[in-house]
CSV table of C-alpha atoms and ligand atoms in Angstrom, one decimal:
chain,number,residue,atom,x,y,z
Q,1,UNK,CA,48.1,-23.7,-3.9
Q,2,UNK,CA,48.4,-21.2,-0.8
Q,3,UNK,CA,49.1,-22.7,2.9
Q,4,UNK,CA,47.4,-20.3,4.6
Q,5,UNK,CA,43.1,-20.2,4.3
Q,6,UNK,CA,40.3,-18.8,5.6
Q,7,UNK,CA,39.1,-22.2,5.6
Q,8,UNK,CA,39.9,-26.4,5.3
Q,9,UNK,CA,37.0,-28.8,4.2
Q,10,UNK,CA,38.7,-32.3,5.6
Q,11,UNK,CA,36.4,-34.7,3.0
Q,12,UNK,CA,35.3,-34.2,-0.8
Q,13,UNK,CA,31.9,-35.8,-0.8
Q,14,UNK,CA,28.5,-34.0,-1.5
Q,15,UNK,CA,28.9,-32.2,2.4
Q,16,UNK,CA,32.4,-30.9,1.9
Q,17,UNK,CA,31.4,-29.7,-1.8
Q,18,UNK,CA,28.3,-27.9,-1.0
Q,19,UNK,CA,29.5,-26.4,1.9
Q,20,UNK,CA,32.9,-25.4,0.2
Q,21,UNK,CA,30.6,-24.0,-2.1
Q,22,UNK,CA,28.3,-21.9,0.0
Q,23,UNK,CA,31.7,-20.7,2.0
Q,24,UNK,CA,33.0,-19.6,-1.6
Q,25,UNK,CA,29.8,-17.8,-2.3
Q,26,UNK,CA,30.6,-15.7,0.8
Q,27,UNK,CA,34.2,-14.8,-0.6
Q,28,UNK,CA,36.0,-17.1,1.9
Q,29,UNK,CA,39.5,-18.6,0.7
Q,30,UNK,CA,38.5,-22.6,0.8
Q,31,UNK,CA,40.8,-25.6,0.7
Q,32,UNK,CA,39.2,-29.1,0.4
Q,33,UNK,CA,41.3,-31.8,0.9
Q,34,UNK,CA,40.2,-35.3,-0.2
Q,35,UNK,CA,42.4,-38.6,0.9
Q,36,UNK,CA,40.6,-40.1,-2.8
Q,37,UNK,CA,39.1,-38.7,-5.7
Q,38,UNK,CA,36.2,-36.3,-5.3
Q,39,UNK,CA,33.0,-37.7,-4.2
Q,40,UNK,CA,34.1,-41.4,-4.3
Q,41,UNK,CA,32.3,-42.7,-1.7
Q,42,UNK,CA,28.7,-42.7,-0.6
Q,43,UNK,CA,28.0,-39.6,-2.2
Q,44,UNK,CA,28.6,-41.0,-6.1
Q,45,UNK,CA,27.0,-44.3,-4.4
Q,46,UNK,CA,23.7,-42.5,-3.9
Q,47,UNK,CA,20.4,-43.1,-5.7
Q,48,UNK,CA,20.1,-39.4,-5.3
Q,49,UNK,CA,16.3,-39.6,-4.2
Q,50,UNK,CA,14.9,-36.3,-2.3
Q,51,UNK,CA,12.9,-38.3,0.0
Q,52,UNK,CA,12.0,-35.6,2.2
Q,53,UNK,CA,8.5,-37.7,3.2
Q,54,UNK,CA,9.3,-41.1,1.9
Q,55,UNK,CA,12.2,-41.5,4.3
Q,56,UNK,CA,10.9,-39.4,7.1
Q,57,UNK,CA,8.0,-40.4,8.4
Q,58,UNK,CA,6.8,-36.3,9.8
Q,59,UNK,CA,7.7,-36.8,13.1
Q,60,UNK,CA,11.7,-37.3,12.9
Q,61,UNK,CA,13.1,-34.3,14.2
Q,62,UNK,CA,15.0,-34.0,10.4
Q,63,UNK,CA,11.4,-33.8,8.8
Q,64,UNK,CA,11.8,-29.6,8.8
Q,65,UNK,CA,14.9,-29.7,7.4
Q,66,UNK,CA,14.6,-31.8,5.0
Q,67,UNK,CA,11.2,-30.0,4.0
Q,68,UNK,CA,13.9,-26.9,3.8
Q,69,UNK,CA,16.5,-28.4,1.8
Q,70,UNK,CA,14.3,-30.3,-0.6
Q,71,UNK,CA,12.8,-27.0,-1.4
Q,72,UNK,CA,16.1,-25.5,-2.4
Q,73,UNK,CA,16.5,-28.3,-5.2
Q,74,UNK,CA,15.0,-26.1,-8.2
Q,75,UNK,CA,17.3,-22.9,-7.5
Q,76,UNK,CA,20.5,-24.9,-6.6
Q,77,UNK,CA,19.7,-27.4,-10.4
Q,78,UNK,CA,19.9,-23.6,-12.0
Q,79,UNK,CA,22.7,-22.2,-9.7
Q,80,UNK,CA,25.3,-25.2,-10.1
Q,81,UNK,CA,24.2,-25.3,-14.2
Q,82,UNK,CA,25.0,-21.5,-14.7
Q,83,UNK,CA,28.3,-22.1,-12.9
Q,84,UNK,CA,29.6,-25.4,-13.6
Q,85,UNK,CA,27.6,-25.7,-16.9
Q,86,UNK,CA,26.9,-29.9,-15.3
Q,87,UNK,CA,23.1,-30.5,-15.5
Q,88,UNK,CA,22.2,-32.2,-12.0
Q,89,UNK,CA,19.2,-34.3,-13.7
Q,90,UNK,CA,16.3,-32.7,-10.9
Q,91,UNK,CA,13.4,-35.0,-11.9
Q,92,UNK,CA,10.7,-33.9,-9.5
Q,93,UNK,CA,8.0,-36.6,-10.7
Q,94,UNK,CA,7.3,-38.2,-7.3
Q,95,UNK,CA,7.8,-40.9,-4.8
Q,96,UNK,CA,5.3,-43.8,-5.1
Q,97,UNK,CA,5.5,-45.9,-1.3
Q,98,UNK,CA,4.1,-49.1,-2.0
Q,99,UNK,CA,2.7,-51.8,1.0
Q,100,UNK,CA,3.5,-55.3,0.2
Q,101,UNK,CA,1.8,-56.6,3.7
Q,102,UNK,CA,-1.6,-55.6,5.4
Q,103,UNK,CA,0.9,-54.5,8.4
Q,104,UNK,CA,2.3,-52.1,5.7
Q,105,UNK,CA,-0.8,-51.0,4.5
Q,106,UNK,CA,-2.2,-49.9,7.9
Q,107,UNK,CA,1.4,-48.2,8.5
Q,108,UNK,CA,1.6,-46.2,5.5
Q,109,UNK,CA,-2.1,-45.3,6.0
Q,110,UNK,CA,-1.1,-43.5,8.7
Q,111,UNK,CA,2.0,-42.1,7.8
Q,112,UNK,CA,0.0,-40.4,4.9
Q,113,UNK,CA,-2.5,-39.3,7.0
Q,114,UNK,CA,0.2,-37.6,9.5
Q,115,UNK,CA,1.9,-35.9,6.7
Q,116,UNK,CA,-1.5,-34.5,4.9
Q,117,UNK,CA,-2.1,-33.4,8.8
Q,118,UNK,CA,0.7,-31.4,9.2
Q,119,UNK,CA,0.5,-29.6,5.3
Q,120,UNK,CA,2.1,-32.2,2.9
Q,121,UNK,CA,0.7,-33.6,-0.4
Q,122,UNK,CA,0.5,-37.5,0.1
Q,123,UNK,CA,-2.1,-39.1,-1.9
Q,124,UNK,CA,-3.3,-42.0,-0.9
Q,125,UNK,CA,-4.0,-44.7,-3.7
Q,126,UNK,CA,-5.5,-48.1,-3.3
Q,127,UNK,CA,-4.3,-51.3,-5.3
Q,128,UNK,CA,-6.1,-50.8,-7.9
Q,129,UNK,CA,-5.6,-46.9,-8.3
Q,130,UNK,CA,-1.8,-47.7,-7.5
Q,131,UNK,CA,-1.6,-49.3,-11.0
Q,132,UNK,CA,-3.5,-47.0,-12.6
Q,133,UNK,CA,-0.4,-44.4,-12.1
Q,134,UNK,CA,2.1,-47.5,-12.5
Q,135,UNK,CA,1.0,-50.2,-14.4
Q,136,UNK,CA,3.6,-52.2,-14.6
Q,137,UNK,CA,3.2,-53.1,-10.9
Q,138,UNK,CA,2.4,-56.7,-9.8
Q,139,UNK,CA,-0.5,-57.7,-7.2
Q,140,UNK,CA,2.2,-57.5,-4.4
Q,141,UNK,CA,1.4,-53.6,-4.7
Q,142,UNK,CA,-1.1,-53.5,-2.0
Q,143,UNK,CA,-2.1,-49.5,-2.1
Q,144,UNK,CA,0.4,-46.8,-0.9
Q,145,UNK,CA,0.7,-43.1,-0.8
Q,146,UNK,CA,2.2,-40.9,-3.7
Q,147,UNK,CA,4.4,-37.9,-2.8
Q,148,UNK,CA,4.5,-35.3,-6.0
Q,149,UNK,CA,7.3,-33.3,-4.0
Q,150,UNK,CA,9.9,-36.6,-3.5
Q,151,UNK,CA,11.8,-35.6,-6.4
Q,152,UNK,CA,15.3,-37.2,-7.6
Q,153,UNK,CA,18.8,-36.1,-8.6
Q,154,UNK,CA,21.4,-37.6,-10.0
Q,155,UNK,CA,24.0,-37.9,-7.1
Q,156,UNK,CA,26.9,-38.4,-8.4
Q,157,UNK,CA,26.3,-35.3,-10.6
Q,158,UNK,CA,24.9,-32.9,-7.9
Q,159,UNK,CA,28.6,-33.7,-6.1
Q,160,UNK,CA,30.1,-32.8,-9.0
Q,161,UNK,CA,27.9,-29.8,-9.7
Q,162,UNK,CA,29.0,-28.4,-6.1
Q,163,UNK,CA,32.5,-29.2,-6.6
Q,164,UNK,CA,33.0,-27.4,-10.1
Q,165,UNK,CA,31.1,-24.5,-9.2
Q,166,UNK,CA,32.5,-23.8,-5.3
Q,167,UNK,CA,36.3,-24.4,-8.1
Q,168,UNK,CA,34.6,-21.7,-10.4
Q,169,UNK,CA,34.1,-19.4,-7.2
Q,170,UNK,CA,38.4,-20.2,-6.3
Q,171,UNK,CA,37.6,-22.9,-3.8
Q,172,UNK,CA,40.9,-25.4,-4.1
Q,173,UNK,CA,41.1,-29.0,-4.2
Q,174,UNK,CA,43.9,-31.3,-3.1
Q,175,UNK,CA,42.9,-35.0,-3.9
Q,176,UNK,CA,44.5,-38.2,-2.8
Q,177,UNK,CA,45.6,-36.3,0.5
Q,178,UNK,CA,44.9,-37.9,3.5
Q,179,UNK,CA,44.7,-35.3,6.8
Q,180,UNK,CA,46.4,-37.2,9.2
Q,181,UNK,CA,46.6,-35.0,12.2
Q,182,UNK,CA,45.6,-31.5,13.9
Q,183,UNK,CA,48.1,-29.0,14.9
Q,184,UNK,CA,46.5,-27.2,17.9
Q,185,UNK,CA,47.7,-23.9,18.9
Q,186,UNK,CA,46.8,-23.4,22.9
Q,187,UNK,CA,42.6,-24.3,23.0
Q,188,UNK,CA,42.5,-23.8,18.9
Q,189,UNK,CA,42.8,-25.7,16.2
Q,190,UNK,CA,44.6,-24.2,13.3
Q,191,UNK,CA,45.8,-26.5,10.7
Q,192,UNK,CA,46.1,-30.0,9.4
Q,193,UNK,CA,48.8,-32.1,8.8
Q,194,UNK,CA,48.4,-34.4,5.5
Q,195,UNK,CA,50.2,-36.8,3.4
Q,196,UNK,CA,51.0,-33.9,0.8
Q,197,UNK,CA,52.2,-31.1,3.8
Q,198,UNK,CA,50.9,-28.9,6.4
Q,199,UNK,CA,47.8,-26.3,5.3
Q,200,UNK,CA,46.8,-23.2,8.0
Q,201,UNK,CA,42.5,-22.5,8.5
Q,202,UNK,CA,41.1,-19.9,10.7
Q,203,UNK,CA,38.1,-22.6,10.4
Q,204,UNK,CA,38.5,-26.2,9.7
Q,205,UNK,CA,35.5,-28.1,9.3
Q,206,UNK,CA,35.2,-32.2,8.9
Q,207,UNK,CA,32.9,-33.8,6.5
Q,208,UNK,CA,34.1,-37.3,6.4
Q,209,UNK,CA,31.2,-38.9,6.0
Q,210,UNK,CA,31.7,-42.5,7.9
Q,211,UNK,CA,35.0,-41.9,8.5
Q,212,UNK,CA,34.3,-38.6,10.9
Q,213,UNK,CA,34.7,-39.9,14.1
Q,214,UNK,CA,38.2,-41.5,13.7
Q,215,UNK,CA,39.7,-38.1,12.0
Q,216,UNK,CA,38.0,-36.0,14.6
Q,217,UNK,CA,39.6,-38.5,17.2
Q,218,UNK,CA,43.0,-36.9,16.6
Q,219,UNK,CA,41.7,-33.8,17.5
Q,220,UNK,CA,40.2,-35.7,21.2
Q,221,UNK,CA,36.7,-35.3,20.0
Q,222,UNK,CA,34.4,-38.4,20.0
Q,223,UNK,CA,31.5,-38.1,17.4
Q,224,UNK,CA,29.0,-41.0,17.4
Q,225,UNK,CA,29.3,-42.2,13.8
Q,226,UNK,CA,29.4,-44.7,12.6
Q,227,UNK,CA,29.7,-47.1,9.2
Q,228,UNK,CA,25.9,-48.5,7.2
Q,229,UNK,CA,27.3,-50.3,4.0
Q,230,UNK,CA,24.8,-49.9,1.1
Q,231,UNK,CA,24.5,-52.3,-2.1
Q,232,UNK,CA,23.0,-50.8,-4.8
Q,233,UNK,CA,23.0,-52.0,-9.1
Q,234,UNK,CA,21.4,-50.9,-12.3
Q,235,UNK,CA,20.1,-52.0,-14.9
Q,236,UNK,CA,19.2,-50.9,-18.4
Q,237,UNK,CA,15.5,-51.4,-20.0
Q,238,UNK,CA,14.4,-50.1,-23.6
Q,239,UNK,CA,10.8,-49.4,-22.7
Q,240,UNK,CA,10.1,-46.8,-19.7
Q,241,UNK,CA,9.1,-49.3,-17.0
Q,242,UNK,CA,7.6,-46.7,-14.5
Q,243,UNK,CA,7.3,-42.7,-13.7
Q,244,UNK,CA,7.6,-42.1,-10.6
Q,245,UNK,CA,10.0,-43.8,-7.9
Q,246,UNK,CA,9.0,-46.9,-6.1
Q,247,UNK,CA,10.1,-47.0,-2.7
Q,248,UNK,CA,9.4,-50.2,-0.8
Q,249,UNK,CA,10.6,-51.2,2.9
Q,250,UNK,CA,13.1,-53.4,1.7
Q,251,UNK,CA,14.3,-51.3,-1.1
Q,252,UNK,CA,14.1,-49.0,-3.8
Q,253,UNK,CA,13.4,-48.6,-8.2
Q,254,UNK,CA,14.4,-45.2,-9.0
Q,255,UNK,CA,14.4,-44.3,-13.0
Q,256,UNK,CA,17.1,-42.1,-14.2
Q,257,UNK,CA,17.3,-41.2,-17.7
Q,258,UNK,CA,17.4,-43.3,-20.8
Q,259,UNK,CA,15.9,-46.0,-19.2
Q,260,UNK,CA,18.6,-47.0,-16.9
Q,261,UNK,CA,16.8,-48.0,-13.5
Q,262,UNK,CA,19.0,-48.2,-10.2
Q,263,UNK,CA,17.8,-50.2,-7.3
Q,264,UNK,CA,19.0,-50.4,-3.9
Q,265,UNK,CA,20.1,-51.2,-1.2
Q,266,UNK,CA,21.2,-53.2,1.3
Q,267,UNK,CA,22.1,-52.4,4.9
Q,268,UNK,CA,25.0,-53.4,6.8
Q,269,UNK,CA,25.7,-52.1,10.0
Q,270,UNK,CA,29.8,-51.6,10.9
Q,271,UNK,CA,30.8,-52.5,7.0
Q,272,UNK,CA,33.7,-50.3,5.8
Q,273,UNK,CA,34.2,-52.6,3.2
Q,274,UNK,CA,33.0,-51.7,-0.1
Q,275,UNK,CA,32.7,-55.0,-2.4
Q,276,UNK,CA,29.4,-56.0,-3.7
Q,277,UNK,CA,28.2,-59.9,-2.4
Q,278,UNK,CA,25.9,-61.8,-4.3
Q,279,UNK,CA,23.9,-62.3,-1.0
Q,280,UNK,CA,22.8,-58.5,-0.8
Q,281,UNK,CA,22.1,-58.7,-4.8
Q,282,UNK,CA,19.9,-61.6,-5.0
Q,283,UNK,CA,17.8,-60.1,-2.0
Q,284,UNK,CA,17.0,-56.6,-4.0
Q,285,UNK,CA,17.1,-58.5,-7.6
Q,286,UNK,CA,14.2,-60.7,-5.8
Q,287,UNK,CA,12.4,-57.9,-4.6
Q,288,UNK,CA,12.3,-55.7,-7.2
Q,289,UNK,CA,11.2,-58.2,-10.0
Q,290,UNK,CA,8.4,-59.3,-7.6
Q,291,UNK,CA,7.6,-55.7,-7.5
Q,292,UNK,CA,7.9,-54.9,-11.4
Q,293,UNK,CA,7.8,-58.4,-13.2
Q,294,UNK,CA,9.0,-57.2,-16.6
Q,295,UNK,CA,12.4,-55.9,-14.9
Q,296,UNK,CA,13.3,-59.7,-15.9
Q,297,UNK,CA,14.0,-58.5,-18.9
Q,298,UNK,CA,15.9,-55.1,-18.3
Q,299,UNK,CA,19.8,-55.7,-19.3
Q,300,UNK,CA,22.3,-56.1,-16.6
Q,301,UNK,CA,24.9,-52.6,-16.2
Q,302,UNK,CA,26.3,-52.4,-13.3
Q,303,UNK,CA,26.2,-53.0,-9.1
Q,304,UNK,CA,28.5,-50.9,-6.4
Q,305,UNK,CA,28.4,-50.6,-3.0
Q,306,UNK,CA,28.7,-47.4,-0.6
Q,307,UNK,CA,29.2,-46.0,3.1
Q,308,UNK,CA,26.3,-44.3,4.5
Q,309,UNK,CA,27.1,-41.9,7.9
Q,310,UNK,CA,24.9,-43.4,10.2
Q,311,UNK,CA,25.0,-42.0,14.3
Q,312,UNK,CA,23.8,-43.7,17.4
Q,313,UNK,CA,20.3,-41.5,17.7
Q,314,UNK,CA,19.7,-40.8,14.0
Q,315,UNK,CA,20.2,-37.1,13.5
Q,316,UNK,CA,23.9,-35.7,11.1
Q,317,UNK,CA,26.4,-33.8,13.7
Q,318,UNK,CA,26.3,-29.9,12.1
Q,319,UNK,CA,28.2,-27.8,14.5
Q,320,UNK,CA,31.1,-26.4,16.4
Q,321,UNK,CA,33.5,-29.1,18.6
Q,322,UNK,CA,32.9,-28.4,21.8
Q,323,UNK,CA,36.2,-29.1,23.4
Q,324,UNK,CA,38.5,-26.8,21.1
Q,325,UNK,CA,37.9,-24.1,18.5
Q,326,UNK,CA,38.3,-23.4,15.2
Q,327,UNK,CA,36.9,-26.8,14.2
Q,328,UNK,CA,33.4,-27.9,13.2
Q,329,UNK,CA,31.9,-30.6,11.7
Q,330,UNK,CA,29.0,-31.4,9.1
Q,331,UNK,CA,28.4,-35.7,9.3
Q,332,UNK,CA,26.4,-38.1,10.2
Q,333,UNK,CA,23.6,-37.4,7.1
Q,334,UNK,CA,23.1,-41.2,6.9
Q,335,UNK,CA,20.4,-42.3,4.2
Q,336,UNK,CA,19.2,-38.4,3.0
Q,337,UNK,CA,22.8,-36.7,2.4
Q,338,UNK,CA,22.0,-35.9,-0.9
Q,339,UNK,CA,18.6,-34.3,0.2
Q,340,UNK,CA,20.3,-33.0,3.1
Q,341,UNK,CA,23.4,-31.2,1.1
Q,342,UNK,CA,22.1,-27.8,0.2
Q,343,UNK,CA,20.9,-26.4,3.5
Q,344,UNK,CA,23.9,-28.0,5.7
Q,345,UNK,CA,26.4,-26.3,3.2
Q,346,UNK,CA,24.2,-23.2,4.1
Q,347,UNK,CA,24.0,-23.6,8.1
Q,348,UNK,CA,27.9,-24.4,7.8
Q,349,UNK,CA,28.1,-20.9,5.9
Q,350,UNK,CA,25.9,-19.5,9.2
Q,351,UNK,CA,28.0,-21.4,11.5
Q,352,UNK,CA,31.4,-20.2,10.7
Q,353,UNK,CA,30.0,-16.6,9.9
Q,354,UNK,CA,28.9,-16.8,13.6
Q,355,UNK,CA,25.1,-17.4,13.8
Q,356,UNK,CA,23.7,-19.5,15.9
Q,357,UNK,CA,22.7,-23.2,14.6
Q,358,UNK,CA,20.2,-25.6,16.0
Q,359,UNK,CA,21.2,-27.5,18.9
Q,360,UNK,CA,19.6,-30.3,17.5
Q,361,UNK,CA,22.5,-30.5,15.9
Q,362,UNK,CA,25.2,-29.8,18.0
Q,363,UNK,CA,27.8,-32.5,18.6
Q,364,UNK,CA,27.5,-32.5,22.4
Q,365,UNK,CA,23.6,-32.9,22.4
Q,366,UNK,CA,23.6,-35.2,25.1
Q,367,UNK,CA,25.7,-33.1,27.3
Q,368,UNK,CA,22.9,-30.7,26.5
Q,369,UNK,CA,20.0,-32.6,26.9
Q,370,UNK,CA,21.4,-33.7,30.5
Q,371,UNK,CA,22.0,-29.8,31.3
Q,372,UNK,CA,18.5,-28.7,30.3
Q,373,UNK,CA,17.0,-31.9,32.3
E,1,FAD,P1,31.1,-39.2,1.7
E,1,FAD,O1,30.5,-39.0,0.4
E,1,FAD,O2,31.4,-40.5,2.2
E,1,FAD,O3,32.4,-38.2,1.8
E,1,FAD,C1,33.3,-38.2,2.8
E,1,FAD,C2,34.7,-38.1,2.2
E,1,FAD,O4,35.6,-37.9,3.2
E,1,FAD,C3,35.1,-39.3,1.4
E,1,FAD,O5,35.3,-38.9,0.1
E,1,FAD,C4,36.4,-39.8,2.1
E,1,FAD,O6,37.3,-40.3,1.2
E,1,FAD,C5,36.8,-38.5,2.8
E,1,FAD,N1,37.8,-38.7,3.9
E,1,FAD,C6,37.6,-39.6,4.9
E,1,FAD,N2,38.7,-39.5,5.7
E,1,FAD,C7,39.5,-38.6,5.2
E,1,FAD,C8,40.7,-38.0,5.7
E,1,FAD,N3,41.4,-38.5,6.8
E,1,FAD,N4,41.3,-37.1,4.9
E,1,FAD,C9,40.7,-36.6,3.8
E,1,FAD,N5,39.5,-37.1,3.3
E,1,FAD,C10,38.9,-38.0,4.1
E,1,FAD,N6,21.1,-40.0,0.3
E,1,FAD,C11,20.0,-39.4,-0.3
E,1,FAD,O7,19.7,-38.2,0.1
E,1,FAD,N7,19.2,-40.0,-1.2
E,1,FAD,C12,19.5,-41.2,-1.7
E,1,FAD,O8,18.8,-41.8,-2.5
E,1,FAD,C13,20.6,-41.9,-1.1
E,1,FAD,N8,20.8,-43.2,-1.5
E,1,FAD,C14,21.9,-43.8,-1.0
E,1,FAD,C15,22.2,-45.1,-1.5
E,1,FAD,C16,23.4,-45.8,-1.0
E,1,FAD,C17,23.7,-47.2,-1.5
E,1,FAD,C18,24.2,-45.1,-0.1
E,1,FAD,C19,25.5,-45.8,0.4
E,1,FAD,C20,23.9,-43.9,0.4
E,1,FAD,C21,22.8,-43.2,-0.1
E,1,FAD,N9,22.4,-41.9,0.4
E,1,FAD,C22,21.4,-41.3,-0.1
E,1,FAD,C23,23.2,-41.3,1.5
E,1,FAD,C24,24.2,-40.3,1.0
E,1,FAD,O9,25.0,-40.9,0.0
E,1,FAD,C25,25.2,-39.9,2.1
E,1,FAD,O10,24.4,-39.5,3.3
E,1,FAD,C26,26.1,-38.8,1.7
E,1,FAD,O11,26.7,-39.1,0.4
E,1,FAD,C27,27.1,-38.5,2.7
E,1,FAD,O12,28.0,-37.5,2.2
E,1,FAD,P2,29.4,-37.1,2.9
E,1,FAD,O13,30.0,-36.1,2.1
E,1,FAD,O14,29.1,-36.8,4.3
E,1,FAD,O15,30.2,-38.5,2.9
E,2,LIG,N1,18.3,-43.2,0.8
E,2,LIG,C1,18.5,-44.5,0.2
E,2,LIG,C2,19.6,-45.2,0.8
E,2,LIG,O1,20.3,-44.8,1.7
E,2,LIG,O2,19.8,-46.4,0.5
């Protein structure tokens, strides 16, 4: 372990891995340091859909983006395979959106026709063609839209994946290290204090996930972040209960493989706490078995809960801190961080290598938004 790097990842999860990674890639010296194990927290809590179009309804200003970065799936899966030898599980066999209310239906009806307006495949398929493609949902499936290019990963495996390979490439790792404090050198930043010692960056960047805006607060930068909880459990069924995933407004049924089915999740604003409460499980055990009847019989394996990086107007926080230099920040990736991992690790890359990124993105957006008013 060296003190001195060309750059500090403060957080292990999917956005500190992939962009240690795509910093590695460039021949940069990279330290992360994790306060827990790697990948943890929301990112090994993920379903690990790529809902590129289920989640974003085409005009969110992430829709491009997400477009981008669910595009880079295939090359990444065979990238982070040749170099960690870990198999991410890419399924790219759809996302079925399903309407359970004629409110729904009309809403979807439109988001579908949006999306096939502006160049995306979104199929849409009435009730009865809806069980056609997935028979073994009930009459609550009113109609709904298939997405072919809403694929799925397994999350906990693509966190992993980025880990091993940016480890392969000499990025190192210090877990169960907490970064306590900056040390600030005139207007920059250049090192962190931690429970295990003091490390030195020419760049430090923070991917905390939820947790961003009270690490960045040492350094006297307020980010707007803040903590969704998420309840998710899985279950195991012998037959194969459905192809594609279902995403409904209220939830999720995503099939991983060898029949294990995961379905989420709950939402709870300002929750840092991550035990699981019967009250959130009941709600998705209802509404997936009113979806898919025969998941009555599917064994019971498992149930977690996670942190999602949620921010006050909806959009992650990629970019340079305005007050002070030497310190950036990738967080704020909310429901789609798993989707949104491979091209933030690469504008990170751009960032710190000096070209310009979206000020979509930037973590005084407001300021410039007032400015350009
Ligand atoms: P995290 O994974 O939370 O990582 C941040 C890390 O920073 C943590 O490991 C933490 O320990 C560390 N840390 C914090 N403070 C410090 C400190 N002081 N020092 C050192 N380390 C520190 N996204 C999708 O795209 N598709 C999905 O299907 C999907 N499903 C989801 C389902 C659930 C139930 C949940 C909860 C989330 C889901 N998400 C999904 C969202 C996705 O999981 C997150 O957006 C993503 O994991 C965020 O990654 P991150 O690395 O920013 O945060
Ligand atoms: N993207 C699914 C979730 O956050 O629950």
């Amino acid at each position: 372990m060296k003190q001195h790097y060309d750059a500090i990842i403060v957080g292990g999860g999917v956005m500190g891995s992939s962009i240690a990674y795509q910093l590695s890639k460039r021949n940069m010296q990279v330290l992360i340091i994790e306060k827990d194990g790697m990948a943890k927290k929301a990112s090994s809590a993920a379903a690990g859909m790529l809902g590129a179009q289920s989640e974003l309804e085409g005009d969110h200003q992430l829709f491009p983006l997400a477009q981008q970065s669910r595009a880079m799936f295939p090359v990444v899966a065979e990238e982070l395979k040749s170099l960690s030898g870990i198999d991410i599980e890419l399924k790219q066999t759809g996302i079925l959106k399903v309407a359970q209310t004629e409110d729904e239906l009309t809403h979807l009806k439109s988001v579908a026709a949006l999306q096939r307006s502006m160049g995306q495949e979104a199929e849409w398929l009435s009730a009865e063609k809806i069980r056609m493609k997935e028979p073994e949902l009930s009459a609550a499936a009113l109609g709904g839209f298939y997405i072919p290019n809403d694929g799925q990963v397994s999350a906990p495996l693509l966190s992993k994946a980025f880990a091993q390979s940016a480890a392969v490439l000499g990025t190192d790792m210090l877990e169960y290290t907490k970064v306590d404090s900056f040390i600030r050198k005139d207007n920059r930043i250049i090192g962190v204090k931690t429970t295990a010692g003091t490390y030195y960056a020419e760049e430090i960047v923070v991917a905390g996930g939820a947790w961003s805006s009270h690490i960045l607060q040492k350094a006297g930068e307020s980010l707007d972040v803040y903590p969704v909880k998420g309840e998710c459990f899985a279950v195991q069924h012998d037959q194969q209960m459905i192809s594609s995933s279902i995403f409904l407004t209220n939830g999720y049924i995503v099939p991983k493989s060898g029949g294990r089915l995961i379905i989420g999740a709950t939402q709870k604003p300002g929750d840092f706490d991550q035990t699981v409460h019967l009250h959130g499980l009941s709600g998705l055990i209802a509404n997936a078995t009113n979806m898919i009847p025969a998941l009555k019989e599917a064994k019971w394996e498992n149930a977690w809960a996670g942190i999602r990086p949620q921010t006050g107007d909806d959009l992650p926080y990629i970019g340079r801190c305005p007050h002070v230099n030497g310190l950036s920040v990738a967080a704020g990736h909310f429901r789609n961080g798993i989707l949104l991992s491979p091209i933030t690790g690469i504008l990170v890359a751009d960032l710190l290598e000096g070209k310009p990124v979206d000020d979509t993105f930037a973590i005084d957006r407001k300021l410039l938004e007032e400015v350009n008013s």
